[in-house]
mmCIF file of C-alpha atoms in Angstrom:
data_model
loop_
_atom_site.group_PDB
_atom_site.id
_atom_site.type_symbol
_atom_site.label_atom_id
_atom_site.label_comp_id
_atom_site.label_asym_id
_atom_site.label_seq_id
_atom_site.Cartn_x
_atom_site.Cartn_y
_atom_site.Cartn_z
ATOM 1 C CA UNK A 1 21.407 -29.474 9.972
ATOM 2 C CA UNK A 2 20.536 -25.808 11.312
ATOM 3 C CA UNK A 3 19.960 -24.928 7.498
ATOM 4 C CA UNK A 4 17.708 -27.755 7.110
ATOM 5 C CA UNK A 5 14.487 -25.103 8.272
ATOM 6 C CA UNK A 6 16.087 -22.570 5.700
ATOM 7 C CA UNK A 7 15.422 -25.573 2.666
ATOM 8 C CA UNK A 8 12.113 -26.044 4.305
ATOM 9 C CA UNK A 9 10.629 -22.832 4.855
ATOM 10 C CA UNK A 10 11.432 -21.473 1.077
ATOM 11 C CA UNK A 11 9.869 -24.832 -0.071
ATOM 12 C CA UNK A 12 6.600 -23.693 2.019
ATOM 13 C CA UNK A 13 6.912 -19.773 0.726
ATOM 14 C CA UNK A 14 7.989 -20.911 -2.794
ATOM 15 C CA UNK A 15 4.719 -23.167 -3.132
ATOM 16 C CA UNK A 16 2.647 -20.599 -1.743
ATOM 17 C CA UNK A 17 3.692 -17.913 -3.983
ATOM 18 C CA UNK A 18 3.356 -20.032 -6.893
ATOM 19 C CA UNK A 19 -0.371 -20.675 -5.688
ATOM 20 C CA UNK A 20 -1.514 -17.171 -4.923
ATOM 21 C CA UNK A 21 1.021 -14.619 -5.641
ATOM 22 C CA UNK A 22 2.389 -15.587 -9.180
ATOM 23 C CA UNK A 23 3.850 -12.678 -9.995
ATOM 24 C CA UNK A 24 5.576 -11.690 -6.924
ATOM 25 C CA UNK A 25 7.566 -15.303 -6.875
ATOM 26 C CA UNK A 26 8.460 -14.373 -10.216
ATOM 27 C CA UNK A 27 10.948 -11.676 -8.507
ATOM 28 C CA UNK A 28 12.665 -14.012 -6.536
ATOM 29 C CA UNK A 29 15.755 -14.295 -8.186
ATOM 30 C CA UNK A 30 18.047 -17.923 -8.749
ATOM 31 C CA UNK A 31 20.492 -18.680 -6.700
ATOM 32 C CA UNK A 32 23.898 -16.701 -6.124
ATOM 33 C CA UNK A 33 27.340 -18.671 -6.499
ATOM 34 C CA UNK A 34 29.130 -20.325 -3.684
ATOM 35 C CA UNK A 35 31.709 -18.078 -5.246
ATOM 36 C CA UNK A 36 30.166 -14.770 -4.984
ATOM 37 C CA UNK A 37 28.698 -15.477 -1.542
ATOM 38 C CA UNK A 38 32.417 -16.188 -0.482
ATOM 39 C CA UNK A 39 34.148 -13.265 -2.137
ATOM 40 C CA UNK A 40 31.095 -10.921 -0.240
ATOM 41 C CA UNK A 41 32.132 -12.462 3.016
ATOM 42 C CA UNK A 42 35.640 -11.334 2.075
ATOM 43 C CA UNK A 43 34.806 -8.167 1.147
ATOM 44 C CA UNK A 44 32.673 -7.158 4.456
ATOM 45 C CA UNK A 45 35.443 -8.804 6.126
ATOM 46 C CA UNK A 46 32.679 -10.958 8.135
ATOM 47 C CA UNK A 47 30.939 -14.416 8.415
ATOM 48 C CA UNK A 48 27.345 -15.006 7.171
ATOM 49 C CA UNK A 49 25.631 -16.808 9.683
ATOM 50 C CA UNK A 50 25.222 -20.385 7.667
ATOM 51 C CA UNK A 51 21.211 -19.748 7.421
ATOM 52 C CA UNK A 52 22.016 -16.660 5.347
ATOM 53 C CA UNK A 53 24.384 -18.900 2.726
ATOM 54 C CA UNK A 54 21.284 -21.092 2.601
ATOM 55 C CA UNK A 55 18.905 -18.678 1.818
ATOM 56 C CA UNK A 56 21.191 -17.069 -0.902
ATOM 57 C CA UNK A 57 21.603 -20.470 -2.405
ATOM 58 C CA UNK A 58 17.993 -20.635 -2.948
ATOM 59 C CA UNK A 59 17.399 -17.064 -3.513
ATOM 60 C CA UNK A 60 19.530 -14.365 -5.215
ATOM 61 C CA UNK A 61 17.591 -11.612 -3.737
ATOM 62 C CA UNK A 62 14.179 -10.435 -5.199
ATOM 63 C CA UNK A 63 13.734 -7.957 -7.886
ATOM 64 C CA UNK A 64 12.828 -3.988 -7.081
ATOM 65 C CA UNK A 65 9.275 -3.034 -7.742
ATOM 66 C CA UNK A 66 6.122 -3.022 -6.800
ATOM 67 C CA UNK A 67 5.767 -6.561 -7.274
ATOM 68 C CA UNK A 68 8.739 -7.947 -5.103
ATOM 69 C CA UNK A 69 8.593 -10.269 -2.794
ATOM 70 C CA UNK A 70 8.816 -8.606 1.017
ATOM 71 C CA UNK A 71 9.141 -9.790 4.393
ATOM 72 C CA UNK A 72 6.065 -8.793 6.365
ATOM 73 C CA UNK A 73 7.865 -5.745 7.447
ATOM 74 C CA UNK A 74 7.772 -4.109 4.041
ATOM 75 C CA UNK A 75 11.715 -5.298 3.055
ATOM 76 C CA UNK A 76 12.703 -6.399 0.063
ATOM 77 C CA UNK A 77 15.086 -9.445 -0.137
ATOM 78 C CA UNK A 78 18.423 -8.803 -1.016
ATOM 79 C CA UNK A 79 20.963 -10.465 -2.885
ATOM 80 C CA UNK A 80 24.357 -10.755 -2.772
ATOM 81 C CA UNK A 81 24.795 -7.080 -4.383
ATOM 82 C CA UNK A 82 22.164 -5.735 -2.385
ATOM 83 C CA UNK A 83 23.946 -6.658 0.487
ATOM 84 C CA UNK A 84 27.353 -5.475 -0.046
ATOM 85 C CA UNK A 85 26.012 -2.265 -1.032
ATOM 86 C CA UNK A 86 23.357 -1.414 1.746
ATOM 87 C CA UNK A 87 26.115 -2.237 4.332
ATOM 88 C CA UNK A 88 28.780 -0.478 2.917
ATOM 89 C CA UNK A 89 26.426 2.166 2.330
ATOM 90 C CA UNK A 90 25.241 2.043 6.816
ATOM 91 C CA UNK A 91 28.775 1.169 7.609
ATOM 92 C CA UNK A 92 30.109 5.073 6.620
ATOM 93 C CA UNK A 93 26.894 6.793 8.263
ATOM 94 C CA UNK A 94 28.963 8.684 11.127
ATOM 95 C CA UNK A 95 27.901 7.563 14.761
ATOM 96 C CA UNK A 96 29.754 10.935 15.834
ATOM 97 C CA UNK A 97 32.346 11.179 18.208
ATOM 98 C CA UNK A 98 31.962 7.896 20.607
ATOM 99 C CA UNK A 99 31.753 6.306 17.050
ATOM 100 C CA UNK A 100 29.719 2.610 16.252
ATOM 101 C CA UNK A 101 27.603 1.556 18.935
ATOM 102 C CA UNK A 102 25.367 -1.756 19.399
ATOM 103 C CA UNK A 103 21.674 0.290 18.720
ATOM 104 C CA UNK A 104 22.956 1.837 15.865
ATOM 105 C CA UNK A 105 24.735 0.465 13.646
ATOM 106 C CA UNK A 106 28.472 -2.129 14.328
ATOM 107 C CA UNK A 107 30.806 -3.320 11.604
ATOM 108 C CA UNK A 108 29.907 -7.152 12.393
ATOM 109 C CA UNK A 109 25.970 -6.510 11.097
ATOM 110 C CA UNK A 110 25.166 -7.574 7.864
ATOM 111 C CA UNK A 111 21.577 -6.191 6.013
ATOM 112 C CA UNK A 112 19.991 -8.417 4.164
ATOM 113 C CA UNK A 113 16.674 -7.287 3.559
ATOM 114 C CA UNK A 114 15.684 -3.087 2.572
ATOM 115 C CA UNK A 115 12.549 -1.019 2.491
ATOM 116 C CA UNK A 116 13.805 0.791 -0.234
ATOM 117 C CA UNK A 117 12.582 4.433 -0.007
ATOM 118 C CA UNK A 118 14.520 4.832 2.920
ATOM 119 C CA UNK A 119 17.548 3.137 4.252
ATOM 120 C CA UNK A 120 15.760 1.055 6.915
ATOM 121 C CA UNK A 121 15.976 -2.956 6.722
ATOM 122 C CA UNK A 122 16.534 -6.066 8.052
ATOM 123 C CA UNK A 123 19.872 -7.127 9.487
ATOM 124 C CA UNK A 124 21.748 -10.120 10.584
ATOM 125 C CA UNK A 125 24.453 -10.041 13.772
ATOM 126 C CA UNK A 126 27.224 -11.848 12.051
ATOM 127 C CA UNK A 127 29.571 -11.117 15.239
ATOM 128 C CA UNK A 128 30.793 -14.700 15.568
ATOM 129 C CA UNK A 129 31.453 -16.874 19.027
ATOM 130 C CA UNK A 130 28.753 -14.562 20.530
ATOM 131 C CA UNK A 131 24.731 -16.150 21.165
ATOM 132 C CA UNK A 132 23.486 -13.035 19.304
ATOM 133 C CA UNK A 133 25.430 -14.567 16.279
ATOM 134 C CA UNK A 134 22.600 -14.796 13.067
ATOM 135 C CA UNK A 135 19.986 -13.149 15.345
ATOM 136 C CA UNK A 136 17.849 -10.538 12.971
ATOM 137 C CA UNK A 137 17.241 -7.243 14.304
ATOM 138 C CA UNK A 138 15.502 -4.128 12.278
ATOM 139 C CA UNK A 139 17.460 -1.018 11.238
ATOM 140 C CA UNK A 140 15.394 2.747 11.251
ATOM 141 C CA UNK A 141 17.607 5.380 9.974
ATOM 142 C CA UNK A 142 16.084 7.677 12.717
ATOM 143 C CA UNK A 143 16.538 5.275 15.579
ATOM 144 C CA UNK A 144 19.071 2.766 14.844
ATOM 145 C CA UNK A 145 19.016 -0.987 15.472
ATOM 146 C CA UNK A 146 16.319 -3.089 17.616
ATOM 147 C CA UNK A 147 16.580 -6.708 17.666
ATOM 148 C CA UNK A 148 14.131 -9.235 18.507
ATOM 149 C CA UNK A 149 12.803 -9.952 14.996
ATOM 150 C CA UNK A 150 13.741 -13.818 15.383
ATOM 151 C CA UNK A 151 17.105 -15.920 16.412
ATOM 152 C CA UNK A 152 17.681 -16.578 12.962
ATOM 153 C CA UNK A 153 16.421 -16.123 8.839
ATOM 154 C CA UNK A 154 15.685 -19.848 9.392
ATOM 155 C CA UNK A 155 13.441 -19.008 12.030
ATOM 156 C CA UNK A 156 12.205 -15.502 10.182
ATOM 157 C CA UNK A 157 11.423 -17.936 7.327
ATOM 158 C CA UNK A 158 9.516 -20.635 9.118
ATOM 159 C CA UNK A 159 7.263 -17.667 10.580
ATOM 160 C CA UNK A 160 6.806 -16.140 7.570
ATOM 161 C CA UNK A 161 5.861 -19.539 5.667
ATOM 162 C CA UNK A 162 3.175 -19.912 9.016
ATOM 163 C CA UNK A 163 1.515 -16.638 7.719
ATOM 164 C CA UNK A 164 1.499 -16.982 4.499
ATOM 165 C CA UNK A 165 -0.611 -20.051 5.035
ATOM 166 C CA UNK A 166 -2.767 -18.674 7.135
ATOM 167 C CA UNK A 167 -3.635 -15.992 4.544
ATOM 168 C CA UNK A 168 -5.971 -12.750 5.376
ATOM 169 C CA UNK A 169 -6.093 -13.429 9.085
ATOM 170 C CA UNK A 170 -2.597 -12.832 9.168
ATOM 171 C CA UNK A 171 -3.068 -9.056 7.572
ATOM 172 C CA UNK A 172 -1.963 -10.156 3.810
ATOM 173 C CA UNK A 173 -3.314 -9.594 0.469
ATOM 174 C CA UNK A 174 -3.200 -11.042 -3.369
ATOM 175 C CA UNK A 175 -4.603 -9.143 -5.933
ATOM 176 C CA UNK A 176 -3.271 -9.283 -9.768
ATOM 177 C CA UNK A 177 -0.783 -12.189 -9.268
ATOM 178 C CA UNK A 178 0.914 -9.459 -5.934
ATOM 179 C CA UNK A 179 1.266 -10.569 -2.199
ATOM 180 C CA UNK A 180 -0.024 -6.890 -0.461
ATOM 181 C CA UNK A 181 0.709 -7.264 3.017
ATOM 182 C CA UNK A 182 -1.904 -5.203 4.317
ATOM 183 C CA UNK A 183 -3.511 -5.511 7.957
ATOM 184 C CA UNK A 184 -7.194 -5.753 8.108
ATOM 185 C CA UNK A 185 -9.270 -2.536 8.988
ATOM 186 C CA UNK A 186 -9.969 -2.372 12.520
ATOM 187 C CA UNK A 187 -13.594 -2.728 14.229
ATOM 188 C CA UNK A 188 -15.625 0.198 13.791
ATOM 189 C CA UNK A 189 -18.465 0.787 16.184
ATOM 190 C CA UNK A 190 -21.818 0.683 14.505
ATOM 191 C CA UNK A 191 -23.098 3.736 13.073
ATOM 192 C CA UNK A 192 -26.981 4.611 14.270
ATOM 193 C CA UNK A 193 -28.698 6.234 11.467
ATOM 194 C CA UNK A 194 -32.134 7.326 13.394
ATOM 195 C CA UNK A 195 -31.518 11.062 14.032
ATOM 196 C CA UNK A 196 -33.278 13.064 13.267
ATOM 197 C CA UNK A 197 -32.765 15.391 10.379
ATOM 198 C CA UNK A 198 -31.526 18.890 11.422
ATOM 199 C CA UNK A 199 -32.846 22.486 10.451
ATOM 200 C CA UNK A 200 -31.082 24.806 7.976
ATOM 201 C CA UNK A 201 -30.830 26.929 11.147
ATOM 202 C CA UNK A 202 -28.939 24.814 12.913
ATOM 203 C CA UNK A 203 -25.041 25.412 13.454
ATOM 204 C CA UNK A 204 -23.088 22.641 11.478
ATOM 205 C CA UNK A 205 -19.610 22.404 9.601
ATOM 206 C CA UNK A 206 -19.816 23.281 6.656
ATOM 207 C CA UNK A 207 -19.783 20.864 3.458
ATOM 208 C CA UNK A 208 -16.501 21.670 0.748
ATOM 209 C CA UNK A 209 -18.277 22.079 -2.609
ATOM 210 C CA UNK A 210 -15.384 23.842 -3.794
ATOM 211 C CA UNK A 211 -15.408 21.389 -6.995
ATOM 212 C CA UNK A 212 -17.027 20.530 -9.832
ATOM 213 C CA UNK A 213 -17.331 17.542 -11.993
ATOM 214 C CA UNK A 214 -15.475 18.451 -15.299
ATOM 215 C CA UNK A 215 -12.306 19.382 -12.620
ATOM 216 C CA UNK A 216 -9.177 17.653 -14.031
ATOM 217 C CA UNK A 217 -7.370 14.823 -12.073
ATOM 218 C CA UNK A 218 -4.162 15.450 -11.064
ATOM 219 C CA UNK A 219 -1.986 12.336 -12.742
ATOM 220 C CA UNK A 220 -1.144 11.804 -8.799
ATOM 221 C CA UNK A 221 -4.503 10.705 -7.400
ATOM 222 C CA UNK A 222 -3.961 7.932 -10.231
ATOM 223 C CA UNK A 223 -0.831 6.604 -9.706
ATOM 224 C CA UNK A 224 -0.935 5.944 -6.087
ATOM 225 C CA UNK A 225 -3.606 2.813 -7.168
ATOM 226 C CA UNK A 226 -0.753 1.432 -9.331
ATOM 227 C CA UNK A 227 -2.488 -0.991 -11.981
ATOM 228 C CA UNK A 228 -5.876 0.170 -11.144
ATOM 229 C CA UNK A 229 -5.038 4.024 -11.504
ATOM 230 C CA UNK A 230 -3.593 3.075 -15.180
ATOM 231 C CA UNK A 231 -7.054 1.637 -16.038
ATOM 232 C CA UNK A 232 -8.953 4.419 -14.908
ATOM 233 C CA UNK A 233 -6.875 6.836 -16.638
ATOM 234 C CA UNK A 234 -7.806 4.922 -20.503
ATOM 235 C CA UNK A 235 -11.519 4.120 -19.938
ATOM 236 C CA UNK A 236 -13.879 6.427 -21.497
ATOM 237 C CA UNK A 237 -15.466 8.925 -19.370
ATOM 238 C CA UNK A 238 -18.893 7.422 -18.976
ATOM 239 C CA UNK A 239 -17.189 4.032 -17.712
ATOM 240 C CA UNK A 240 -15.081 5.964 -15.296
ATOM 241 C CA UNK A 241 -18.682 7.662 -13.911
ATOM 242 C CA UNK A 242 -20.200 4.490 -13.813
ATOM 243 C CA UNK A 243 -17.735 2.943 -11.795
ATOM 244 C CA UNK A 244 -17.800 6.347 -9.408
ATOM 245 C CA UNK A 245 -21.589 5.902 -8.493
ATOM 246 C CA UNK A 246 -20.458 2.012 -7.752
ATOM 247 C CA UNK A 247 -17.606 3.071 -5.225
ATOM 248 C CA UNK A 248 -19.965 5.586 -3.362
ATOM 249 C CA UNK A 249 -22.636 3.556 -3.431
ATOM 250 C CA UNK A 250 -19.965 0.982 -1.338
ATOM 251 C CA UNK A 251 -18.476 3.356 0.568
ATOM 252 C CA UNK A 252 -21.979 4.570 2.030
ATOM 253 C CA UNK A 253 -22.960 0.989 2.742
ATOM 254 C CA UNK A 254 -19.798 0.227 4.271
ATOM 255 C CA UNK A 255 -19.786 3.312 6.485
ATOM 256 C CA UNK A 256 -23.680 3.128 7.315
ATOM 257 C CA UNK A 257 -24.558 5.973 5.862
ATOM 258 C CA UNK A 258 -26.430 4.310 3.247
ATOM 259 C CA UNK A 259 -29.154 3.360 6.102
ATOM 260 C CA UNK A 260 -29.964 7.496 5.915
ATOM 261 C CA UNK A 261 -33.397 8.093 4.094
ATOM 262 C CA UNK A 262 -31.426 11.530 2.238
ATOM 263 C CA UNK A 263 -28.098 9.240 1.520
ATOM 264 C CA UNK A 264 -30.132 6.053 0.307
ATOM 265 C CA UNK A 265 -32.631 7.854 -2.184
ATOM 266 C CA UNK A 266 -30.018 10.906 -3.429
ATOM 267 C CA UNK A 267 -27.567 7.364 -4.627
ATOM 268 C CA UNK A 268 -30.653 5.918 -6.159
ATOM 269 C CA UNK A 269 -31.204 8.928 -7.790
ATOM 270 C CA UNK A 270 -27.761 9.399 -9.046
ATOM 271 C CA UNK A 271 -27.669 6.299 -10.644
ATOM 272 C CA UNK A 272 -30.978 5.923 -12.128
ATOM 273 C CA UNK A 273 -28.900 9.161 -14.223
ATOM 274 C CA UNK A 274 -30.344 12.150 -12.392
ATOM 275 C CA UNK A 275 -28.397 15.031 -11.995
ATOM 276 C CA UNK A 276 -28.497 16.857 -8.505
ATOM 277 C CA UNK A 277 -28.276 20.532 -8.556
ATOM 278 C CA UNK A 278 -26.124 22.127 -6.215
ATOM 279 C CA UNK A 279 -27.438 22.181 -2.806
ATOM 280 C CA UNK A 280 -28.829 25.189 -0.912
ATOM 281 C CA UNK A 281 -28.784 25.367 2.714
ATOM 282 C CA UNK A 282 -31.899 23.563 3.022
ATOM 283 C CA UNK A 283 -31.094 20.641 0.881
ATOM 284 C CA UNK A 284 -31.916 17.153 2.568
ATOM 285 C CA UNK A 285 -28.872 15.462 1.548
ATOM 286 C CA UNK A 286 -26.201 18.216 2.402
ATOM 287 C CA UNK A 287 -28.214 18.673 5.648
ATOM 288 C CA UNK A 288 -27.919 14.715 6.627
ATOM 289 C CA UNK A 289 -24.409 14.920 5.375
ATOM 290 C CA UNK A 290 -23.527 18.360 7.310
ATOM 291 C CA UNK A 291 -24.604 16.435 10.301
ATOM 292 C CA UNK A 292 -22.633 13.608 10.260
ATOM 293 C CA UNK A 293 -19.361 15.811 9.794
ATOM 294 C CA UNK A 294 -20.731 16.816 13.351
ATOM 295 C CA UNK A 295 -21.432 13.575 14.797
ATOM 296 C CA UNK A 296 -18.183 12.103 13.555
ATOM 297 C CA UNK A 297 -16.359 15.461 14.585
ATOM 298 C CA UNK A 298 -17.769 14.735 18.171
ATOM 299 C CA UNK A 299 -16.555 11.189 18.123
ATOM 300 C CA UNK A 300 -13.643 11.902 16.319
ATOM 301 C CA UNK A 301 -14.441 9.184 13.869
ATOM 302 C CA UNK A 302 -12.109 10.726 11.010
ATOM 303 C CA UNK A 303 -13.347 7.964 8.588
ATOM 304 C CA UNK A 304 -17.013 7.979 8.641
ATOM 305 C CA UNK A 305 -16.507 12.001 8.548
ATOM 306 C CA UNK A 306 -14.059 11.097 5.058
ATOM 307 C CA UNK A 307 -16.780 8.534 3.779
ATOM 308 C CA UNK A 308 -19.475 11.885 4.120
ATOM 309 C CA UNK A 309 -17.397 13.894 2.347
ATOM 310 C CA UNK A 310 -16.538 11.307 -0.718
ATOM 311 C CA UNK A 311 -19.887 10.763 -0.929
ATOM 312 C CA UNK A 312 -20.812 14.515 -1.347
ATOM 313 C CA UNK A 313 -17.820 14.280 -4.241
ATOM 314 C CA UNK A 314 -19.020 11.929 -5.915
ATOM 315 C CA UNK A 315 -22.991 13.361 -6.488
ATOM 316 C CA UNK A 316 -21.101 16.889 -7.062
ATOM 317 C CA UNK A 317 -17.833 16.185 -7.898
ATOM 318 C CA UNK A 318 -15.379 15.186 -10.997
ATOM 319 C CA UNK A 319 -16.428 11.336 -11.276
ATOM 320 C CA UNK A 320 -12.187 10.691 -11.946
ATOM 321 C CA UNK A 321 -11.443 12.050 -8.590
ATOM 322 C CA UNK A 322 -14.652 10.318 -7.002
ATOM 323 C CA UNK A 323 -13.893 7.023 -7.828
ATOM 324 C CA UNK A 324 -10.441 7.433 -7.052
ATOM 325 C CA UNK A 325 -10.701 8.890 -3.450
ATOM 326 C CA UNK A 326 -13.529 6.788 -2.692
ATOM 327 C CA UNK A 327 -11.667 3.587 -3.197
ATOM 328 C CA UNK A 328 -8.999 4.904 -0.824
ATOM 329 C CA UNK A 329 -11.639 5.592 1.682
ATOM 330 C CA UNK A 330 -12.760 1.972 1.064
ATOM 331 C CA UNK A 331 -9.676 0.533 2.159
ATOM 332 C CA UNK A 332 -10.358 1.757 5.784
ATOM 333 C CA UNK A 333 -13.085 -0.397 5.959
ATOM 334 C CA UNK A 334 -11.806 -3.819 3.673
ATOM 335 C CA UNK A 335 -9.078 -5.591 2.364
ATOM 336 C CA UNK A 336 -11.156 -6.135 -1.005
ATOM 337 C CA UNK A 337 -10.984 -2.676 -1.825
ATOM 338 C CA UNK A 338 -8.788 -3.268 -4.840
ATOM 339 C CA UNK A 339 -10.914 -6.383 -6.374
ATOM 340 C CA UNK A 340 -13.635 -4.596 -5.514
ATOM 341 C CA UNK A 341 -12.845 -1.362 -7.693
ATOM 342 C CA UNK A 342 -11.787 -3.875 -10.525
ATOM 343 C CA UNK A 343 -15.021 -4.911 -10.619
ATOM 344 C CA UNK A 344 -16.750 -1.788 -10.780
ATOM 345 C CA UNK A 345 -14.061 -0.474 -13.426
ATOM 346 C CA UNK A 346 -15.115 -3.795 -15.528
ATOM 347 C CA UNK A 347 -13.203 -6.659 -14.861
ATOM 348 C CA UNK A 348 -10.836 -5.310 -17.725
ATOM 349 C CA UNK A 349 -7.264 -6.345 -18.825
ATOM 350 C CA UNK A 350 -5.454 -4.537 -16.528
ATOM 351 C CA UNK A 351 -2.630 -2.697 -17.476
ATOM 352 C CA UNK A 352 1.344 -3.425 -16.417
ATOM 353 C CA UNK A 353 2.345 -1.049 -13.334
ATOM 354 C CA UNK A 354 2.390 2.278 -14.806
ATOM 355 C CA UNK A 355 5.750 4.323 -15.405
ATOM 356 C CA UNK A 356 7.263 8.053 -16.304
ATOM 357 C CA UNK A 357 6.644 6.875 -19.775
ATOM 358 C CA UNK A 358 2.950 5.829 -19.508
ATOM 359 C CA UNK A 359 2.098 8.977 -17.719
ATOM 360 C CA UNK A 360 4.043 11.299 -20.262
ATOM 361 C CA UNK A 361 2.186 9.098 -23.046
ATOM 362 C CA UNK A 362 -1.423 9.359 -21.926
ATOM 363 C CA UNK A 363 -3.754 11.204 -24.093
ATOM 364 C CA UNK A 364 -7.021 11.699 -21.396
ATOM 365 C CA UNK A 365 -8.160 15.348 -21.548
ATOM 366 C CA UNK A 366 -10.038 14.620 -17.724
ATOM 367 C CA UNK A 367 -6.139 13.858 -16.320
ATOM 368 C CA UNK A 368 -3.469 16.301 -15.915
ATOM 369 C CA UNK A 369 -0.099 14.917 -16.604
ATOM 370 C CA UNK A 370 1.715 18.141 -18.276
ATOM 371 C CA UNK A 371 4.475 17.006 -16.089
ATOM 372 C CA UNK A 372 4.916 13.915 -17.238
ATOM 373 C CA UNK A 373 4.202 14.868 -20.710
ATOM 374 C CA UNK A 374 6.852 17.452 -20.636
ATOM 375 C CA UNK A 375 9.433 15.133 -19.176
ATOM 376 C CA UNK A 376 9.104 12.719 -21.426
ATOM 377 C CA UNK A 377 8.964 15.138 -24.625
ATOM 378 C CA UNK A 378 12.366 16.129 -23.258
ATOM 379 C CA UNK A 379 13.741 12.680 -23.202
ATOM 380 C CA UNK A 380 12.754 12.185 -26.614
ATOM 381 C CA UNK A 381 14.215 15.508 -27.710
#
């Protein structure tokens, strides 16, 4: 039987998830009804392709959140309700005045899978007696339907089992029980650290010292690292700056900078617990860093010229927003990023994805979250 890959492919996915990715199988919802899967048909007024019924007989759909189980196109799986109402919901955009039209959007096309922020997704051709019948195409809000995902979810499913078990060389991710699909950096071209140092004379951009390191973190910086921002934002403050000088220190050996004499011995420094005044113009360090703003400028390598600026943060900066932004620099150049700032944080518990309620809750005089705080102080009210 056709559904026969369907069985087989969730088998593969279901086993893997289980393995490596705990958490995000547990979104993955039971099975829907023969009866509900029927009466949706009825509704839409269409046929699921019989790959679809399958796959909603092993799979209700997955849970919303940051833990959900996603196709490698960032779309959630959705279940029977999930699919009535995305449809309905693309079925009344107006097409204007030649109405529905094959690369946008046709009554006979059935989502079944939804990025969420936006209205973009996967979607099934359920126009029967034609070969494009079950064939999965991708919906943009901006530019309407493409197809040549797959010829069928069965199909979709079998490829996605074959990357799951080929893990990171397929561009994926676990970290905390969570399947991240998350491409691998690119190459970078080595970095050359034997130039010479430069003279205060000579012309170079300028380094942004603008900050200082009892500067509050906005609660924003935080929650973009999910998990990991909510641990940051309840260890004490010398754990925090102990886990800052960590992150640099990786950052400047994953960029290369760390093989600069100034870079090296100023990190040393810094965490041997020596403070470094605030440079002049003829400061070693902000000279060596100054000049690799204008290398990378030249090459336009945008992230070595972010890693020289974290770095210059995280000597002079607040140690919240240091280990923050350098950990987002980080995940230019590996996929361990996250496990990596784990470790530096600890190895803690950490926490369950922060909400509203955490953020309007937290009690951390380095993070500003008055906005939170004041929403929340309302809901109670």
């Amino acid at each position: 039987m056709a559904t026969d890959l369907v069985h087989a492919s969730w088998n593969r996915i279901d086993a893997w998830l289980r393995e490596h990715a705990p958490r995000t199988f547990a979104t993955l919802r039971p099975p829907a009804g023969d009866e509900e899967i029927a009466a949706a048909q009825e509704e839409l007024g269409v046929t699921f392709p019989p790959d679809l019924v399958a796959s909603l007989l092993r799979h209700d759909g997955a849970l919303e959140g940051p833990e959900a189980f996603r196709f490698d196109t960032g779309d959630r799986l959705l279940g029977v309700s999930g699919i009535l109402a995305d449809t309905r919901f693309l079925r009344g955009i107006d097409q204007g005045h030649d109405g529905e039209t094959e690369d946008y959007w046709l009554h006979d096309y059935v989502k079944f899978a939804s990025y969420d922020v936006t209205s973009d997704g996967l979607l099934l051709d359920c126009r029967t007696g034609r070969d494009s019948f079950g064939a999965i195409g991708r919906f943009f809000d901006e530019t309407g339907t493409g197809f040549g995902q797959a010829d069928s979810l069965g199909g979709h499913l079998a490829e996605l089992a074959d990357t799951l078990e080929r893990g990171r060389d397929a561009g994926l991710v676990t970290f905390n029980g969570r399947l991240i699909w998350e491409g691998p950096p690119p190459a970078r071209p080595e970095w050359s650290a034997d130039d010479p140092l430069p003279s205060p004379d000579e012309q170079l951009p300028e380094l942004d010292l603008s900050y200082g390191p009892t500067d509050l973190l906005h609660v924003s910086h935080l929650d973009g690292h999910e998990e990991l921002g909510a641990l940051i934002a309840v260890l004490p403050y010398e754990r925090v700056a102990e886990a800052a000088r960590k992150q640099v220190r990786r950052l400047a050996v994953d960029s290369g900078l760390n093989d600069y004499p100034e870079v090296a011995a100023a990190l040393d420094a810094w965490e041997r617990g020596t403070a470094r005044p605030r440079p002049d113009r003829a400061d070693p360090l902000a000279l060596r860093l100054r000049a690799v703003l204008a290398r990378a400028d030249a090459v336009r390598d945008h992230t070595r010229r972010w890693a020289a600026e974290k770095i210059a943060l995280g000597i002079w900066g607040s140690p919240y927003r240091s280990v923050c932004e350098s950990a987002e620099i980080r995940s230019h150049f590996t996929s361990d990023w996250r496990a990596d700032l784990h470790e530096d944080l600890g190895g803690l518990p950490l926490p369950p994805m922060p909400d509203d309620r955490f953020w309007g809750t937290l009690n951390n005089p380095a993070v500003d979250s008055s906005w939170y705080a004041a929403q929340y102080a309302q809901d109670q009210g």
